[in-house]
Coordinates of C-alpha atoms and ligand atoms in Angstrom, one line a residue:
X1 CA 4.8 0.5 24.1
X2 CA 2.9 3.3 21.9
X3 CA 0.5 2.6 19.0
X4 CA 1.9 0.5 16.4
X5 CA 2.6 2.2 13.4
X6 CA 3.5 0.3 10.5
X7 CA 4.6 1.4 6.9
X8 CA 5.0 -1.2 4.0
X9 CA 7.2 0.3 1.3
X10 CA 7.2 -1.1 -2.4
X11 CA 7.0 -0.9 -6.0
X12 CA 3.4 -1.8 -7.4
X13 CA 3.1 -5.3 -7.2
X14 CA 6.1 -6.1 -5.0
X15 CA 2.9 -7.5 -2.4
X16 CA 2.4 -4.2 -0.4
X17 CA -1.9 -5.2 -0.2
X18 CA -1.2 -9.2 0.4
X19 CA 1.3 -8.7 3.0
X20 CA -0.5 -5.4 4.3
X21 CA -4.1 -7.0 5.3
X22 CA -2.3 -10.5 6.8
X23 CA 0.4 -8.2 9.1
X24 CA -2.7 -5.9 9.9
X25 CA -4.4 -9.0 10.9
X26 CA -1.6 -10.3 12.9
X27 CA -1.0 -7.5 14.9
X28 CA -4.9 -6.1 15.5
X29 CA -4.9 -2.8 13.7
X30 CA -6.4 -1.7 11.0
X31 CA -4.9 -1.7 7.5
X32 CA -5.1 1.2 5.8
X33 CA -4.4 1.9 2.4
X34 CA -4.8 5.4 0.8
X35 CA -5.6 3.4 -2.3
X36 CA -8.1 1.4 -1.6
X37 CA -9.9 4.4 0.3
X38 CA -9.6 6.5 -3.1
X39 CA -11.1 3.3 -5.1
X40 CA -14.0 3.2 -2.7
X41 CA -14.4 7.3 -3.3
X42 CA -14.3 6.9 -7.1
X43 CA -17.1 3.8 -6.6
X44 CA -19.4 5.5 -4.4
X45 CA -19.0 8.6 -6.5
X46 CA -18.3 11.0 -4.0
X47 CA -17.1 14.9 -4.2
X48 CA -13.7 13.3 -3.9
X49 CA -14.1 10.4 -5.7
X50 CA -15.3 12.8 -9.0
X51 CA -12.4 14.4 -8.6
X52 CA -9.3 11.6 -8.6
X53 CA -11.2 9.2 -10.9
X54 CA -9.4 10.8 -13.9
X55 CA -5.8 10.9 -11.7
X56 CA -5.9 7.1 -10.8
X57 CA -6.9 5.4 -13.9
X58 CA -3.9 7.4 -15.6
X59 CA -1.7 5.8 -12.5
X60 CA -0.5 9.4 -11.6
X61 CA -0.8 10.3 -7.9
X62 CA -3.5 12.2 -6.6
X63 CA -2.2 15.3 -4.2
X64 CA -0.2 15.3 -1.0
X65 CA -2.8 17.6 0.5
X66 CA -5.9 15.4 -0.3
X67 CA -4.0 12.2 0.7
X68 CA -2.8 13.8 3.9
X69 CA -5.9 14.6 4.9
X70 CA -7.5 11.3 4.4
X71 CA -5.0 9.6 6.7
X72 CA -5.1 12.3 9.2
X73 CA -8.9 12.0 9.7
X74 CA -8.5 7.7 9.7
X75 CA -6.2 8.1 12.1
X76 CA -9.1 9.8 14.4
X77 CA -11.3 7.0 14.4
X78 CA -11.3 4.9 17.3
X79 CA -9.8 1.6 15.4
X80 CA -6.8 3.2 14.8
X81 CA -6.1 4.4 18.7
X82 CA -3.8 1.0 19.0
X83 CA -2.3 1.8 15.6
X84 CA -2.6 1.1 11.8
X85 CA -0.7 -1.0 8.9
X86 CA 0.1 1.6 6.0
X87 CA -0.1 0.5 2.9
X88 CA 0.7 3.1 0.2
X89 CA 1.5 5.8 2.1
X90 CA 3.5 7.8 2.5
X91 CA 4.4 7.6 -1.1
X92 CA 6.5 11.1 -1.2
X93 CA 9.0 13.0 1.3
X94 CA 6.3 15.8 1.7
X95 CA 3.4 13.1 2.8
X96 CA 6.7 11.5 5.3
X97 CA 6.7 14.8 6.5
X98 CA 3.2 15.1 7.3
X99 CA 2.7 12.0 8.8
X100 CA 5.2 13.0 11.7
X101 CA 3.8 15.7 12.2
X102 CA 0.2 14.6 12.4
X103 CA 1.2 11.3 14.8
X104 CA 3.5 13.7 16.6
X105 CA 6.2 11.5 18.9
X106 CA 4.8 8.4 19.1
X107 CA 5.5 7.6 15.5
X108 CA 6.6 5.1 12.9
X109 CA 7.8 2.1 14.6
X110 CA 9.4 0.2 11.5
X111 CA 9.2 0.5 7.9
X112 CA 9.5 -2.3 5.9
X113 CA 10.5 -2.2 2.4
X114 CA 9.4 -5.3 -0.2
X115 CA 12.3 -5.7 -2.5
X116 CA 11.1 -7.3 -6.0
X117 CA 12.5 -6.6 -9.3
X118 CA 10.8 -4.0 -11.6
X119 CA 10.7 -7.4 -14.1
X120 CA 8.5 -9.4 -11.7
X121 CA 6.3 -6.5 -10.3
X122 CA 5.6 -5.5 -13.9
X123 CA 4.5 -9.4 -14.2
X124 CA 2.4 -9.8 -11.0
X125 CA 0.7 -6.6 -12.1
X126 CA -0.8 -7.9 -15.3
X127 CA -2.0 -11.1 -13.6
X128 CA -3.5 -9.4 -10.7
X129 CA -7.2 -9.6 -10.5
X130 CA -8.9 -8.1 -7.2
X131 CA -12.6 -7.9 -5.9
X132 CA -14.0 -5.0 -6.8
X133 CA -16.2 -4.9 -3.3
X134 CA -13.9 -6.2 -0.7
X135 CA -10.3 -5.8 -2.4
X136 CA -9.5 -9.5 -2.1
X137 CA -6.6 -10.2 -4.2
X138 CA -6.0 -13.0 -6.7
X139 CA -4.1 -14.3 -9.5
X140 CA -5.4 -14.5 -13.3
X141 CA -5.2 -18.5 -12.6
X142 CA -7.1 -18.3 -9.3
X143 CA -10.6 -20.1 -9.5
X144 CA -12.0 -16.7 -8.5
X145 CA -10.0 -15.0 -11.5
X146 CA -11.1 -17.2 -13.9
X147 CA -14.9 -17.7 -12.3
X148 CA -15.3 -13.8 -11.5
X149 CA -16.9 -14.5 -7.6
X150 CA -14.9 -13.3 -5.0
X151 CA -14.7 -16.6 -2.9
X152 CA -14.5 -14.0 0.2
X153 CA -17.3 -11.7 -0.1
X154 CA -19.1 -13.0 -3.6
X155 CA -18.2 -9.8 -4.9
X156 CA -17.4 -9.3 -8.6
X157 CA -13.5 -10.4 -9.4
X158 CA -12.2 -7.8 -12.1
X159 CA -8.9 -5.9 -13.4
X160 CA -8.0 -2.8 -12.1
X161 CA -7.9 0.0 -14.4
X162 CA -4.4 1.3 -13.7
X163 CA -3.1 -2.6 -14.0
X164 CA -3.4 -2.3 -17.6
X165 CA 0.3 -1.8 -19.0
X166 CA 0.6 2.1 -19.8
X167 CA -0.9 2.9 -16.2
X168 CA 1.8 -0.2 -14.8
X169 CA 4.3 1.5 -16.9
X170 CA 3.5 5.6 -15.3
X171 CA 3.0 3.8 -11.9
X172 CA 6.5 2.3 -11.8
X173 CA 8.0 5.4 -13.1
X174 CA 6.1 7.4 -10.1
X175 CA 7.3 4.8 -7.8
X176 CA 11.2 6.0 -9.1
X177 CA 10.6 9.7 -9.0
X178 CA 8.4 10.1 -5.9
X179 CA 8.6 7.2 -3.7
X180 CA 11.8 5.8 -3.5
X181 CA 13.6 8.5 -2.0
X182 CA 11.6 7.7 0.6
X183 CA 14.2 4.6 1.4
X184 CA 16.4 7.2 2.7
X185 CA 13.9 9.0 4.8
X186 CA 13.1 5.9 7.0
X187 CA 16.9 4.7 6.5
X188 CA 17.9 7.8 8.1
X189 CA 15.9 7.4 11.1
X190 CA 16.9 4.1 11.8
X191 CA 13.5 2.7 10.9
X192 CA 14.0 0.7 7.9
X193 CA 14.1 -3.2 7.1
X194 CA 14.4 -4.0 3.8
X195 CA 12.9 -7.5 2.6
X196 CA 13.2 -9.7 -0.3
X197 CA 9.7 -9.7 -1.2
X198 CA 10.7 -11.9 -4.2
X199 CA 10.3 -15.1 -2.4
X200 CA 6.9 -16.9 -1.8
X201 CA 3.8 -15.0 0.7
X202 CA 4.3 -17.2 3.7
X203 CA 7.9 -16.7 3.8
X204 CA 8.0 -12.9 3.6
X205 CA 5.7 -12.8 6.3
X206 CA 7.5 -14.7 8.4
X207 CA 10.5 -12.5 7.8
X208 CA 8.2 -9.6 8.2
X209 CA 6.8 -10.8 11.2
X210 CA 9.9 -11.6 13.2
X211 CA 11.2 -8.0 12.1
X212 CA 8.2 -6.5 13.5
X213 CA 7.9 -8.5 16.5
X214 CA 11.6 -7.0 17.0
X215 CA 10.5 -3.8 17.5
X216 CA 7.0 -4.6 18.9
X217 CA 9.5 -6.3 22.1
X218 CA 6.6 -8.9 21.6
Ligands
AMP1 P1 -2.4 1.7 -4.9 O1 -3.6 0.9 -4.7 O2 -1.7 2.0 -3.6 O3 -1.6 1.3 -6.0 O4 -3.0 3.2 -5.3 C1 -3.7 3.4 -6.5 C2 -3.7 4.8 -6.9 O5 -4.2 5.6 -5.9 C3 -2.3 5.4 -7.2 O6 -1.8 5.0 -8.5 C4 -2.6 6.8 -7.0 O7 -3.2 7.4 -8.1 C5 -3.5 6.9 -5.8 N1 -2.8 6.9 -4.5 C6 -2.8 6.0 -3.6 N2 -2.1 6.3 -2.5 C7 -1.6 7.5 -2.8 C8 -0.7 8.4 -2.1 N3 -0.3 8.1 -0.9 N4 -0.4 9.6 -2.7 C9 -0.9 9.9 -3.9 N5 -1.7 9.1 -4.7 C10 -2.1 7.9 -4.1

């Protein structure tokens, strides 16, 4: 058995970053997600960050090119030897492309797709509240919502920019246009799972889990 390479696939919302960090945690590799890598560029103010700042608070998507590159150079750190949980990308056929190409034949093993209608995404997404120094996720009722202390890390609890409804709204649309199509890319290769990410956390990782473990031959 290769690395195990891991894509979660999903509208905004549908649980991509919940379900992401716990599977990444299950299966000891790292979880990586592009957006959470351009978040911590735009905080620490960096050459790159400067430049997509503008890009994410309008929830439009920042260059295959830039995005591609990011990955390629995570996926040469030594964490990532055994693997890595993606989370938010690939998000269009040209960055599917380029992650063949850059893990070469030892490649996706599964791609799971969370399944949640655009009506319930578009609610989770207002509610969402995460910690703006470790990513933690929470609800707007969650002690740590409502208190503003990450119960994690201490950090600072707040609303991300692009959850406020016309970034939702552009997101969901980008999702449509660019990402979707993506459905049939995996599909094609035999690689896809689709999940009803409707349900509660614990039970779409079970499903998750036993669909992984599938391929894994664990
Ligand atoms: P996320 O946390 O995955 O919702 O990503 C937040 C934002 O980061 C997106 O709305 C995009 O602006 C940008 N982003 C994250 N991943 C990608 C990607 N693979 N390609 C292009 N833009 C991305």
């Amino acid at each position: 058995m290769g690395r195990l390479i891991l894509v979660v696939l999903g509208k905004q919302g549908a649980g991509k970053g919940t379900q992401g960090k716990r599977l990444a945690a299950a299966y000891g590799v790292p979880h990586v997600s592009t957006g959470d890598m351009l978040r911590a560029a735009v905080k620490a103010a960096t050459p790159v960050g400067r430049d997509v700042a503008a890009v994410l608070e309008a929830g439009e998507l920042v260059s295959d090119e830039l995005v591609n590159r990011l990955v390629e150079e995570r996926f040469a750190q030594p964490d990532a030897a055994g693997g890595a949980l993606l989370d938010g990308y690939p998000r269009t056929l040209a960055q599917a492309e380029a992650l063949e190409a850059i893990l070469g034949d030892d490649g996706v093993k599964l791609c799971v797709n969370l399944d949640v209608p655009v009506e319930l995404v578009a609610r989770r997404l207002s509610a969402r509240r995460v910690c703006a120094d470790c990513g933690a996720i929470y609800r707007d009722v969650d002690p740590e919502a409502v208190s503003g202390v990450c119960s994690v890390c201490g950090g600072r609890v707040v609303q991300r920019a692009d959850d406020q409804p016309e970034a939702i709204r552009q997101r969901l649309e980008a999702y449509e246009r660019d990402t979707a199509p993506l459905l049939d890319f995996y599909r094609d290769r035999g690689l896809l799972v689709t999940v009803d990410g409707a349900r509660g956390a614990d039970e779409v990782t079970a499903t998750i889990r036993a669909a992984v473990d599938d391929v894994a031959g664990r």
